[in-house]
JSON list of C-alpha atoms in Angstrom, two decimals:
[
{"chain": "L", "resi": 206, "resn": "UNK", "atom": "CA", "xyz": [-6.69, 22.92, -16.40]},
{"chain": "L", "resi": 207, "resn": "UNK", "atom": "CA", "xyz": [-3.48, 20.60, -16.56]},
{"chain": "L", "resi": 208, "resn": "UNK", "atom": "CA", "xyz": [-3.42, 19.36, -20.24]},
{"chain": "L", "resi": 209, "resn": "UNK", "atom": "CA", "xyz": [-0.86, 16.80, -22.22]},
{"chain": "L", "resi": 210, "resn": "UNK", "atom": "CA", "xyz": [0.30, 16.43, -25.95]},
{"chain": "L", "resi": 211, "resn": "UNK", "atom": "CA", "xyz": [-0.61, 13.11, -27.12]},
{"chain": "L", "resi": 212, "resn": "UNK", "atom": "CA", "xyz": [1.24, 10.06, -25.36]},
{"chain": "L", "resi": 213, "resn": "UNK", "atom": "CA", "xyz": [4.81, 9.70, -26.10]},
{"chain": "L", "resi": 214, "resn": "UNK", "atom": "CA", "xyz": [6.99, 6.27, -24.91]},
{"chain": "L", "resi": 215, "resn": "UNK", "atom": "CA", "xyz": [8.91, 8.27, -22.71]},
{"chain": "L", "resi": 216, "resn": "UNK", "atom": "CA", "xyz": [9.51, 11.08, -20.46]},
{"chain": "L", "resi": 217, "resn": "UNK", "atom": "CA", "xyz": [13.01, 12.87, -21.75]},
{"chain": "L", "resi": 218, "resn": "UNK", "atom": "CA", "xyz": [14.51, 15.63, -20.01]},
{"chain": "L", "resi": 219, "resn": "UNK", "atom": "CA", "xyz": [16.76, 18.11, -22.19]},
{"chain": "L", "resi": 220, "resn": "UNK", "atom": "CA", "xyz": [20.55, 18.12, -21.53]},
{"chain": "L", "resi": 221, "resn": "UNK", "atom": "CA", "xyz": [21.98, 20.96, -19.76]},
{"chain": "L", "resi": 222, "resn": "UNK", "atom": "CA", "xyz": [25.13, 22.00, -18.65]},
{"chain": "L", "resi": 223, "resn": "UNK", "atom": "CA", "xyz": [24.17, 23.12, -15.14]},
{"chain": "L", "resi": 224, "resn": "UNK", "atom": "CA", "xyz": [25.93, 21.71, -12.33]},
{"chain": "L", "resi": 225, "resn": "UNK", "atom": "CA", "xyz": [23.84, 18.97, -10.55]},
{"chain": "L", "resi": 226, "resn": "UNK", "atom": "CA", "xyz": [22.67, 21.97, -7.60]},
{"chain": "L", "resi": 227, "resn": "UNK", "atom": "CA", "xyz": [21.16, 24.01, -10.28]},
{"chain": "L", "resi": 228, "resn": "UNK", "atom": "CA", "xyz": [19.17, 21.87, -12.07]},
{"chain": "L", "resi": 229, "resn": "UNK", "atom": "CA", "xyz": [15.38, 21.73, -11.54]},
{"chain": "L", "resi": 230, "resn": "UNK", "atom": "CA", "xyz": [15.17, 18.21, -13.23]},
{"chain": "L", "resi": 231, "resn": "UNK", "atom": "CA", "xyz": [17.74, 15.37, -13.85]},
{"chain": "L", "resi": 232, "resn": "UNK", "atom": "CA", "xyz": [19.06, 14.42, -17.53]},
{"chain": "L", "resi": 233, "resn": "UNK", "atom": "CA", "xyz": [17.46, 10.87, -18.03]},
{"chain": "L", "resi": 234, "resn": "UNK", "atom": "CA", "xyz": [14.49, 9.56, -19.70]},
{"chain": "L", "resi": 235, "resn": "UNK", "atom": "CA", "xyz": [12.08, 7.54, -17.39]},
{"chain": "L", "resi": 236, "resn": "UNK", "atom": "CA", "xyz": [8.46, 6.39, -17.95]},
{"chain": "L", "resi": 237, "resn": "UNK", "atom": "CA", "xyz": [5.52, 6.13, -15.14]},
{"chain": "L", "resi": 238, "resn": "UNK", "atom": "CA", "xyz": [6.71, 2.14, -15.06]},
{"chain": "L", "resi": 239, "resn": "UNK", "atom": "CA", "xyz": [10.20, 2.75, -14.09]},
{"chain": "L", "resi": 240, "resn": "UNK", "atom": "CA", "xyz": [8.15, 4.19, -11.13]},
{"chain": "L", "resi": 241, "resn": "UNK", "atom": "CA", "xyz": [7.54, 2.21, -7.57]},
{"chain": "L", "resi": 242, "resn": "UNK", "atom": "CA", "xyz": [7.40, 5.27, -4.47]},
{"chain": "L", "resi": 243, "resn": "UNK", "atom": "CA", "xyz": [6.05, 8.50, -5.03]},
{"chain": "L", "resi": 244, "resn": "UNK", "atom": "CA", "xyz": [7.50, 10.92, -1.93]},
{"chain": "L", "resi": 245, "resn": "UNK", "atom": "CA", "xyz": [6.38, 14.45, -1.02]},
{"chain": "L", "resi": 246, "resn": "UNK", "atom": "CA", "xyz": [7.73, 17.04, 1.30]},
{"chain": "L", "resi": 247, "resn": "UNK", "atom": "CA", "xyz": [4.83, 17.99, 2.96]},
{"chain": "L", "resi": 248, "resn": "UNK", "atom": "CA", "xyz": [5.42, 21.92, 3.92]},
{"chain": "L", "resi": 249, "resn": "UNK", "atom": "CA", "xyz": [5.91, 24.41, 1.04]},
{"chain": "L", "resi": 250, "resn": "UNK", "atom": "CA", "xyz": [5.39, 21.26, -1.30]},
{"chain": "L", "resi": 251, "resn": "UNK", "atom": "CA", "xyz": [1.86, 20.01, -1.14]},
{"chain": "L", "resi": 252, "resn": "UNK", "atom": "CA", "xyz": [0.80, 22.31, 1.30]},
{"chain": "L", "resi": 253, "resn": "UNK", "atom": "CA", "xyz": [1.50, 26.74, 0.60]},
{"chain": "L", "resi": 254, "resn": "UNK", "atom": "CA", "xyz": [2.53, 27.40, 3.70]},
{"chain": "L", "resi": 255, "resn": "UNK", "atom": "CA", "xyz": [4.57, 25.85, 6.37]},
{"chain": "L", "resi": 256, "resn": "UNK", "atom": "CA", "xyz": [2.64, 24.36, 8.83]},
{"chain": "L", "resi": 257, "resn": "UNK", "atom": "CA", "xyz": [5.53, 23.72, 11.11]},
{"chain": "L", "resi": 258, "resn": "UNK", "atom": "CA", "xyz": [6.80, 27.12, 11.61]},
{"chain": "L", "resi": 259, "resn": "UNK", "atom": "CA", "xyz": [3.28, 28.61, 11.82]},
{"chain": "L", "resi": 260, "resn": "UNK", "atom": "CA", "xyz": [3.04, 26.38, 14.76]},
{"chain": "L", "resi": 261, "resn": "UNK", "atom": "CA", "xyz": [-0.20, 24.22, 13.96]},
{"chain": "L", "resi": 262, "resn": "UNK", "atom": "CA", "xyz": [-1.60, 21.65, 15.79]},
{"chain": "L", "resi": 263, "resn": "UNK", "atom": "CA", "xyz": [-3.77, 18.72, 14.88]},
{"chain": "L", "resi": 264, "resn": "UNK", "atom": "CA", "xyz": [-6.38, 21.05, 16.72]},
{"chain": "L", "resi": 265, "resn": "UNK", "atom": "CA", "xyz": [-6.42, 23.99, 14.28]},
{"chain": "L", "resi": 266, "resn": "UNK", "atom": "CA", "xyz": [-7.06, 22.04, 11.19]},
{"chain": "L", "resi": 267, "resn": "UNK", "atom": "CA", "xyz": [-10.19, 21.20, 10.98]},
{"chain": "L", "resi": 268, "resn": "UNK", "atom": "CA", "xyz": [-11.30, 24.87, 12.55]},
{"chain": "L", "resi": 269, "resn": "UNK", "atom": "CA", "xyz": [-9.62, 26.19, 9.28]},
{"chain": "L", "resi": 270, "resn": "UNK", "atom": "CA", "xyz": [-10.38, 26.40, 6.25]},
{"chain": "L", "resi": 271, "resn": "UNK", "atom": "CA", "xyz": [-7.61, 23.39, 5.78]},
{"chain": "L", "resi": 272, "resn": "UNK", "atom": "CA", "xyz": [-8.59, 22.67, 1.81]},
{"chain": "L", "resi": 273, "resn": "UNK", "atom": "CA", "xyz": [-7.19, 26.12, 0.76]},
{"chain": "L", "resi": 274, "resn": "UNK", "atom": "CA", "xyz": [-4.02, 25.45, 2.73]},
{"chain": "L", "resi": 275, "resn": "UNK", "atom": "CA", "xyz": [-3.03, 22.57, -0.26]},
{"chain": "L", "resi": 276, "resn": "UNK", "atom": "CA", "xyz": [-1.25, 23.68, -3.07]},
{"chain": "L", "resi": 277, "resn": "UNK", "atom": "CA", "xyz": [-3.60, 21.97, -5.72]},
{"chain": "L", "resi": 278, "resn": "UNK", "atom": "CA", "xyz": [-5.81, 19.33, -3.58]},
{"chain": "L", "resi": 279, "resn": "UNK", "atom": "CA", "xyz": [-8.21, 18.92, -6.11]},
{"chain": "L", "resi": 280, "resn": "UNK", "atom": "CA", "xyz": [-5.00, 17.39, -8.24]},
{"chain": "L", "resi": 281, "resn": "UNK", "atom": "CA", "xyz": [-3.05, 15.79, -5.58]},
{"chain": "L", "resi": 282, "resn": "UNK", "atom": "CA", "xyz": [-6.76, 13.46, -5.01]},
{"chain": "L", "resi": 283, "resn": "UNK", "atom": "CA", "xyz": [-6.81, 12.26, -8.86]},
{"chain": "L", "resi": 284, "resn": "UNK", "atom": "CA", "xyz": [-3.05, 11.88, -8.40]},
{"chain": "L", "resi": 285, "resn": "UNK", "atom": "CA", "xyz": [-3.67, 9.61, -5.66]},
{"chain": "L", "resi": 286, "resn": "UNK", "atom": "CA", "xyz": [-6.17, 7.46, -7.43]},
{"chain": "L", "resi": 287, "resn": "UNK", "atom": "CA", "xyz": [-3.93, 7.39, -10.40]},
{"chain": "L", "resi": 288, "resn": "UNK", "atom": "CA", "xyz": [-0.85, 5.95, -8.56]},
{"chain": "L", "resi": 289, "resn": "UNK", "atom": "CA", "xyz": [-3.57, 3.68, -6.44]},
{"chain": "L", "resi": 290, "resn": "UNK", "atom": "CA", "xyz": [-4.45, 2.38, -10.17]},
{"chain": "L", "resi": 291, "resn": "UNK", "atom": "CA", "xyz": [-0.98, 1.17, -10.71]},
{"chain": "L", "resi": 292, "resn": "UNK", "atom": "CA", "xyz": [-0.24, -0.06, -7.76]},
{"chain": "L", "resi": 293, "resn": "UNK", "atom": "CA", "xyz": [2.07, 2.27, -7.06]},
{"chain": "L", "resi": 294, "resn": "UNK", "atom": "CA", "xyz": [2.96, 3.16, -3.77]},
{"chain": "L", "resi": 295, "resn": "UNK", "atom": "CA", "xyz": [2.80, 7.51, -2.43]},
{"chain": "L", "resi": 296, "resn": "UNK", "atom": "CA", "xyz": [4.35, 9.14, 0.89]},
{"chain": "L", "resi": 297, "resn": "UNK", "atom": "CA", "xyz": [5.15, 12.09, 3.20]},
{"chain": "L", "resi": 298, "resn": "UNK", "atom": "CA", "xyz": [9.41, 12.72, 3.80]},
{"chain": "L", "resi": 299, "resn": "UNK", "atom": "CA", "xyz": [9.02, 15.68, 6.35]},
{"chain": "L", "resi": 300, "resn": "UNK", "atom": "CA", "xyz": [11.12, 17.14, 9.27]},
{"chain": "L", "resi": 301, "resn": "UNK", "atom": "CA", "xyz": [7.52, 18.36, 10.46]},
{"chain": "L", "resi": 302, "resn": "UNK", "atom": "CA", "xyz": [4.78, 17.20, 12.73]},
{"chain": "L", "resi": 303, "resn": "UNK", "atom": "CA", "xyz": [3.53, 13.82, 12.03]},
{"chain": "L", "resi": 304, "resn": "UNK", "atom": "CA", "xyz": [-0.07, 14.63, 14.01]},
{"chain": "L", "resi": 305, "resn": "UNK", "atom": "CA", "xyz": [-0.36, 17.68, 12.19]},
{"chain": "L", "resi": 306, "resn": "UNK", "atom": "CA", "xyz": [0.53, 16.04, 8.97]},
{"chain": "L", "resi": 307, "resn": "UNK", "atom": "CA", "xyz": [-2.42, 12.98, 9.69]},
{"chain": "L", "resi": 308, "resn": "UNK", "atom": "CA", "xyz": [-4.97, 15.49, 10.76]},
{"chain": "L", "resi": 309, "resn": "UNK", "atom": "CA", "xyz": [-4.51, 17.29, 6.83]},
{"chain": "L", "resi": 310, "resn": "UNK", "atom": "CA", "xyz": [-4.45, 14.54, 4.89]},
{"chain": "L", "resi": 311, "resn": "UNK", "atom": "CA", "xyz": [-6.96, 12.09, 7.02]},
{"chain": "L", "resi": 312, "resn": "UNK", "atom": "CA", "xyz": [-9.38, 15.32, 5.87]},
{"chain": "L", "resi": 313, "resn": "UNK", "atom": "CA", "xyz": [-8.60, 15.76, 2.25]},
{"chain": "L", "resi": 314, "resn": "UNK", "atom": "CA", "xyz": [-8.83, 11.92, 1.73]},
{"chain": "L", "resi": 315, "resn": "UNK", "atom": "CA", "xyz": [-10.14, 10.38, 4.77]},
{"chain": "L", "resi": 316, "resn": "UNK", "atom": "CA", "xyz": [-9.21, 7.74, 6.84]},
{"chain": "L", "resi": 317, "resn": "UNK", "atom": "CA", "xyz": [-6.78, 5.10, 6.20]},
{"chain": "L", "resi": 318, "resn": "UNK", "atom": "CA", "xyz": [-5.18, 6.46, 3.30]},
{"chain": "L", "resi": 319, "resn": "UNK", "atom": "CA", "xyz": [-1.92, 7.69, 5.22]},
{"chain": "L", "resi": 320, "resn": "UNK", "atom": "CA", "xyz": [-0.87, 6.85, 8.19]},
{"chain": "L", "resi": 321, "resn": "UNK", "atom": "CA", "xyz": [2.40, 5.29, 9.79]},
{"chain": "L", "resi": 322, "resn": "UNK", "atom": "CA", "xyz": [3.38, 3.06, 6.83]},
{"chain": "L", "resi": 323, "resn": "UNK", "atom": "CA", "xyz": [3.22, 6.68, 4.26]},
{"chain": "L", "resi": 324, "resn": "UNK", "atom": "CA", "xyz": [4.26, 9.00, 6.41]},
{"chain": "L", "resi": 325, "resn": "UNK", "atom": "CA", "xyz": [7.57, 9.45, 7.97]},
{"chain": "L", "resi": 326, "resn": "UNK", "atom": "CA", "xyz": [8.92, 12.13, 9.52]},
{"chain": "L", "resi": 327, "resn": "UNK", "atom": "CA", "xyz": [12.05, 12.39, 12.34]},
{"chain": "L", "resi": 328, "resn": "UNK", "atom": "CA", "xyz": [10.08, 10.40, 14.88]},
{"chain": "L", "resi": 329, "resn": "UNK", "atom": "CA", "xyz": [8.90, 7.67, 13.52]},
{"chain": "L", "resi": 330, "resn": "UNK", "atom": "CA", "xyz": [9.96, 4.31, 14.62]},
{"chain": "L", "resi": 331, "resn": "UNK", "atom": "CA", "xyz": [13.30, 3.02, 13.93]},
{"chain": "L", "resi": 332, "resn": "UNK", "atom": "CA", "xyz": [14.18, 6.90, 13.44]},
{"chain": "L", "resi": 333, "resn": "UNK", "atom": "CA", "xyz": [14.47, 7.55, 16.72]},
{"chain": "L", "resi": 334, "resn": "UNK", "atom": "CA", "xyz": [14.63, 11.76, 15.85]},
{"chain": "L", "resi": 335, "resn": "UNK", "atom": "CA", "xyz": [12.03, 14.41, 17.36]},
{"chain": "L", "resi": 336, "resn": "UNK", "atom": "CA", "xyz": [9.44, 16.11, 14.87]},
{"chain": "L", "resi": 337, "resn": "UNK", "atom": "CA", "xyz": [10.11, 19.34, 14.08]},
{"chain": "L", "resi": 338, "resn": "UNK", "atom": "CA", "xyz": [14.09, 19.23, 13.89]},
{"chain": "L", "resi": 339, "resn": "UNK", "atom": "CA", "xyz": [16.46, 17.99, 11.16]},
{"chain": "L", "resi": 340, "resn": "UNK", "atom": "CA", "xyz": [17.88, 14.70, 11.51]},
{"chain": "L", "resi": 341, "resn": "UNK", "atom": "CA", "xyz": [22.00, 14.06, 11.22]},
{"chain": "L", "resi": 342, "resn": "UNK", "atom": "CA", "xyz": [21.95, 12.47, 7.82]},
{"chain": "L", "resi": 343, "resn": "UNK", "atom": "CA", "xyz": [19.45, 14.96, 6.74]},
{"chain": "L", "resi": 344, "resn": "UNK", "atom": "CA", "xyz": [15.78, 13.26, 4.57]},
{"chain": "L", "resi": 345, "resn": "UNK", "atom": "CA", "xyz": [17.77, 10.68, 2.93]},
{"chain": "L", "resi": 346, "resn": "UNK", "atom": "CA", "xyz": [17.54, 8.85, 6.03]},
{"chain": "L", "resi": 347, "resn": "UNK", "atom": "CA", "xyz": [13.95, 9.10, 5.89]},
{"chain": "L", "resi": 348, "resn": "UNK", "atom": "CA", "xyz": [13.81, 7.60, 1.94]},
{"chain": "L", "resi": 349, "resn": "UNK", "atom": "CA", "xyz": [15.70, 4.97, 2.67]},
{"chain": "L", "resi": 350, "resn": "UNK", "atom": "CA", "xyz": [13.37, 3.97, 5.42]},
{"chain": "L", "resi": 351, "resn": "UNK", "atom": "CA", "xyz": [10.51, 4.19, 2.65]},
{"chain": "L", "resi": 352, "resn": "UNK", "atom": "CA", "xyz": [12.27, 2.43, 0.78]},
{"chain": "L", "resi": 353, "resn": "UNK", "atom": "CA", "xyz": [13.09, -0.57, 2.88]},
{"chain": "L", "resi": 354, "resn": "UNK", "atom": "CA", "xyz": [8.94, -0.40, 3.82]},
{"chain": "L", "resi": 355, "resn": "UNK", "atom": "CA", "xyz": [7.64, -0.25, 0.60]},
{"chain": "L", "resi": 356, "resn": "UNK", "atom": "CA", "xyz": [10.23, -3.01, -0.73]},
{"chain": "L", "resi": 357, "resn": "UNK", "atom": "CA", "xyz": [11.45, -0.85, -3.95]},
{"chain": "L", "resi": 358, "resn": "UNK", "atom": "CA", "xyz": [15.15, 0.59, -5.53]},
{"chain": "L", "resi": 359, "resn": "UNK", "atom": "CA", "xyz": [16.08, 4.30, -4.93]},
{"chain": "L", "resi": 360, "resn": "UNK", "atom": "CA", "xyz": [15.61, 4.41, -8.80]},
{"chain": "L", "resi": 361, "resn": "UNK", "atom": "CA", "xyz": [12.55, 3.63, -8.32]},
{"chain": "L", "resi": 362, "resn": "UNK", "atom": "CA", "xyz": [11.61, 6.80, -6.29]},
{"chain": "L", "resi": 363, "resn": "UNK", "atom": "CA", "xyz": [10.81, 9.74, -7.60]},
{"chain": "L", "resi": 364, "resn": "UNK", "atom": "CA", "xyz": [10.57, 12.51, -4.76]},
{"chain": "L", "resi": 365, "resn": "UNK", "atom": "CA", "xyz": [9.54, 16.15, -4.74]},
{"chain": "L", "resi": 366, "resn": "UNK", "atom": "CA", "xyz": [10.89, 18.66, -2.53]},
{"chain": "L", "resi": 367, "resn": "UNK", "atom": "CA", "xyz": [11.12, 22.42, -2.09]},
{"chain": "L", "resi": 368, "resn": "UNK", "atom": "CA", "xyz": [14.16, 22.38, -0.63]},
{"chain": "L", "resi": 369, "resn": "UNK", "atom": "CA", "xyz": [17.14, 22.25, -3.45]},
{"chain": "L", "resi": 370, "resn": "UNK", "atom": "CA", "xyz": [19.89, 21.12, -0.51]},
{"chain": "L", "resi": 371, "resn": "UNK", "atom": "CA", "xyz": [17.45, 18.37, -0.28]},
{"chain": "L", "resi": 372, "resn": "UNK", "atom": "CA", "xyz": [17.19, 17.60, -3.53]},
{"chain": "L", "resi": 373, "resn": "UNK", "atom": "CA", "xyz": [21.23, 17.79, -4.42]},
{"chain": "L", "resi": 374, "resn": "UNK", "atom": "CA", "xyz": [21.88, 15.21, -1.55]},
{"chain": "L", "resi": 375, "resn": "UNK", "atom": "CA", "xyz": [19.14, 12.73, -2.55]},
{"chain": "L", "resi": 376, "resn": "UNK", "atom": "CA", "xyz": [20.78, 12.97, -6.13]},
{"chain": "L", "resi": 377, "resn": "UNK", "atom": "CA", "xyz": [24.13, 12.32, -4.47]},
{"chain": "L", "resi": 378, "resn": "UNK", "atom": "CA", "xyz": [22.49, 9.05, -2.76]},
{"chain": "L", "resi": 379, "resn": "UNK", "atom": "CA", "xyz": [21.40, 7.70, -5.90]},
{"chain": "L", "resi": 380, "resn": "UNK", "atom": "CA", "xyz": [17.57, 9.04, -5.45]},
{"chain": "L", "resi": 381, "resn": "UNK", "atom": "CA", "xyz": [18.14, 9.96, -9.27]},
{"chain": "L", "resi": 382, "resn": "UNK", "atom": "CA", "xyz": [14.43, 11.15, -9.64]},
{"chain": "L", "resi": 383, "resn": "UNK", "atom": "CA", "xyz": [14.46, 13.89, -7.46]},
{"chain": "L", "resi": 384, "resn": "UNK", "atom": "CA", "xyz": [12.73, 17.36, -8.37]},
{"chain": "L", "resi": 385, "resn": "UNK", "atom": "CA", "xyz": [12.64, 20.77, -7.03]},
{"chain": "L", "resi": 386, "resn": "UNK", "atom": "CA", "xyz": [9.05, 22.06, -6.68]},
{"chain": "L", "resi": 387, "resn": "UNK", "atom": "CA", "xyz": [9.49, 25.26, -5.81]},
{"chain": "L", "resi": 388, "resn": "UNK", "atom": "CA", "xyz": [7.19, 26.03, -8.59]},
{"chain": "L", "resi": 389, "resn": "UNK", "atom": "CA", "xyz": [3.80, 24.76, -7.98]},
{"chain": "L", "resi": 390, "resn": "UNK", "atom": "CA", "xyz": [3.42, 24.06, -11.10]},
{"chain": "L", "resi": 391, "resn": "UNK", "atom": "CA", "xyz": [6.57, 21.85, -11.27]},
{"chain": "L", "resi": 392, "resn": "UNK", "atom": "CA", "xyz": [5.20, 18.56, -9.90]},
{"chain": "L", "resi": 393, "resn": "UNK", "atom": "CA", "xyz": [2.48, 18.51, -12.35]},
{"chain": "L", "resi": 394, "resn": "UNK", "atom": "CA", "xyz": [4.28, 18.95, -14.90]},
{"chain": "L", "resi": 395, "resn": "UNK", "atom": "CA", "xyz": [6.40, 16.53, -14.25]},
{"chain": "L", "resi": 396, "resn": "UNK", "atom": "CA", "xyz": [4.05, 13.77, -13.54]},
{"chain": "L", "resi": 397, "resn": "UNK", "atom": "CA", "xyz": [2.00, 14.78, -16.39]},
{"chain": "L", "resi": 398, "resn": "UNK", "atom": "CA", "xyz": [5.11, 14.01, -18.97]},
{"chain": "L", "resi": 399, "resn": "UNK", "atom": "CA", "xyz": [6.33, 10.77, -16.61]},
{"chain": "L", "resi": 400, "resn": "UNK", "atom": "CA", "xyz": [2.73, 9.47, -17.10]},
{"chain": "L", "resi": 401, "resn": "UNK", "atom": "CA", "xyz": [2.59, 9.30, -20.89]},
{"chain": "L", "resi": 402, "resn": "UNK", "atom": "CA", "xyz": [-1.03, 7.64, -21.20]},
{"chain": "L", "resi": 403, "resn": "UNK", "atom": "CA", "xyz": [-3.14, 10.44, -19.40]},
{"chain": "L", "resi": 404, "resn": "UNK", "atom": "CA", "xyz": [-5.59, 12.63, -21.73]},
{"chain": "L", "resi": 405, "resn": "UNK", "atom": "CA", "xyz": [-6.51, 15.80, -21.21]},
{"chain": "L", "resi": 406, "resn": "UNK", "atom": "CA", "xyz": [-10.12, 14.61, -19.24]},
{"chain": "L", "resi": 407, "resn": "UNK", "atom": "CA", "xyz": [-8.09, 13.00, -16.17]},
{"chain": "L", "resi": 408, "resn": "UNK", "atom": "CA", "xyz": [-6.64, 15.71, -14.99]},
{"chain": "L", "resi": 409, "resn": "UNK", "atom": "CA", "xyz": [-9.56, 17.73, -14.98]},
{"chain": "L", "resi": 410, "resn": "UNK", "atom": "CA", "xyz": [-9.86, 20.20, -11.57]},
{"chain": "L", "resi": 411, "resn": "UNK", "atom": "CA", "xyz": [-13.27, 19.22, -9.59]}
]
C-alpha cells in the first residue's frame, strides 16, 4: 500500500549536481495546483510490457488477461478520479498504436474516458505521422499538441516517461516537470509528494 507523511505545502526535490540527463527528477518545488495536464507514455510506463513491439492488436486485448498487463491499474483508476476531482486534465504521448491504446484503456475504465482529445500518438490529426514510428521532432511535438488542446503552459505539464532521451528533450523544451519512470514505483511516488493533501486511505489498492 502507497502511504504519505502528513501534508506538507509543497513538493521539494533535493539539489543535485547531476547533469540534467541523469537526473530522475528536476530541482524545483511544485504543488498538485501548479498542475493543469497529466501525460503518460503508454508502453513500459503504465503498461509492463510493450505492446507495440509485441505486435498487439485491438483484437488480442480483451482475449487476454489485459488487467495484469498495467503496471498498477488498480492505482492509475483512483489516480484518474483524483485528477477528475480537480479538474485536472490526464493523457497518452505514445509513438504506439492508437487502436491498441483505446481498446486497453476503454477496458480498464470504460468508455468515454480516453479517446481522441487524451490520446495522441504519431497519427493523430494535425500530426500527420504513422503509429508505430518516431516522429522528426521526437514526443515534444506530441505535448505541445496537448497542450494547445487542453489550453494549459508547458509548466503546467507534468509528464512521465520511460524513456530518459525523452525526458532530457522535454526538459530542454521547457516541459520542466518531466520524470523518468523507469521505476514503477517512481510515478507514485511522485504524485504522492506533488499531491500534498492525500491520506494514507486514498490510495488504498482495491
Amino acid at each position: 500500500e502507497a502511504k504519505t507523511s502528513s501534508p506538507s505545502a509543497s513538493a521539494s526535490a533535493s539539489v543535485s549536481s547531476k547533469k540534467p540527463e541523469e537526473e530522475e527528477i528536476p530541482v524545483m518545488e511544485f504543488t498538485i495546483d501548479r498542475i493543469k495536464l497529466v501525460v503518460w507514455d503508454f508502453d513500459y510506463t503504465l503498461l509492463k510490457l510493450h505492446s507495440l513491439h509485441e505486435g498487439l492488436v485491438p483484437e488480442d486485448i480483451a482475449a487476454r488477461t489485459w488487467a495484469d498487463d498495467f503496471t498498477d491499474l488498480p492505482f492509475f483508476r483512483k489516480l484518474i478520479d483524483y485528477l477528475k476531482s480537480k479538474n485536472i486534465g490526464f493523457a497518452i504521448a505514445s509513438f504506439g498504436r492508437k487502436d491498441v491504446i483505446q481498446a486497453y484503456l476503454d477496458l480498464a475504465f470504460g468508455e468515454g474516458v480516453w479517446g481522441d482529445r487524451n490520446i495522441w500518438t504519431p497519427s493523430h490529426a494535425g500530426i500527420g505521422g504513422t503509429d508505430g514510428e518516431m516522429l522528426q521532432y521526437g514526443k515534444n511535438v506530441l505535448l505541445e499538441g496537448l497542450c494547445e488542446e487542453f489550453k494549459c503552459e508547458k509548466t503546467q505539464v507534468m509528464f512521465f516517461d520511460d524513456d530518459q532521451a525523452n525526458i532530457v528533450a522535454a526538459r530542454t523544451a521547457n516541459f520542466e516537470l518531466s520524470f523518468n519512470v523507469a521505476r514503477p514505483s517512481m510515478t507514485e511516488l511522485i504524485m504522492l509528494e506533488a499531491s500534498q493533501g492525500f491520506g494514507p486511505n486514498d490510495w488504498e489498492r482495491a
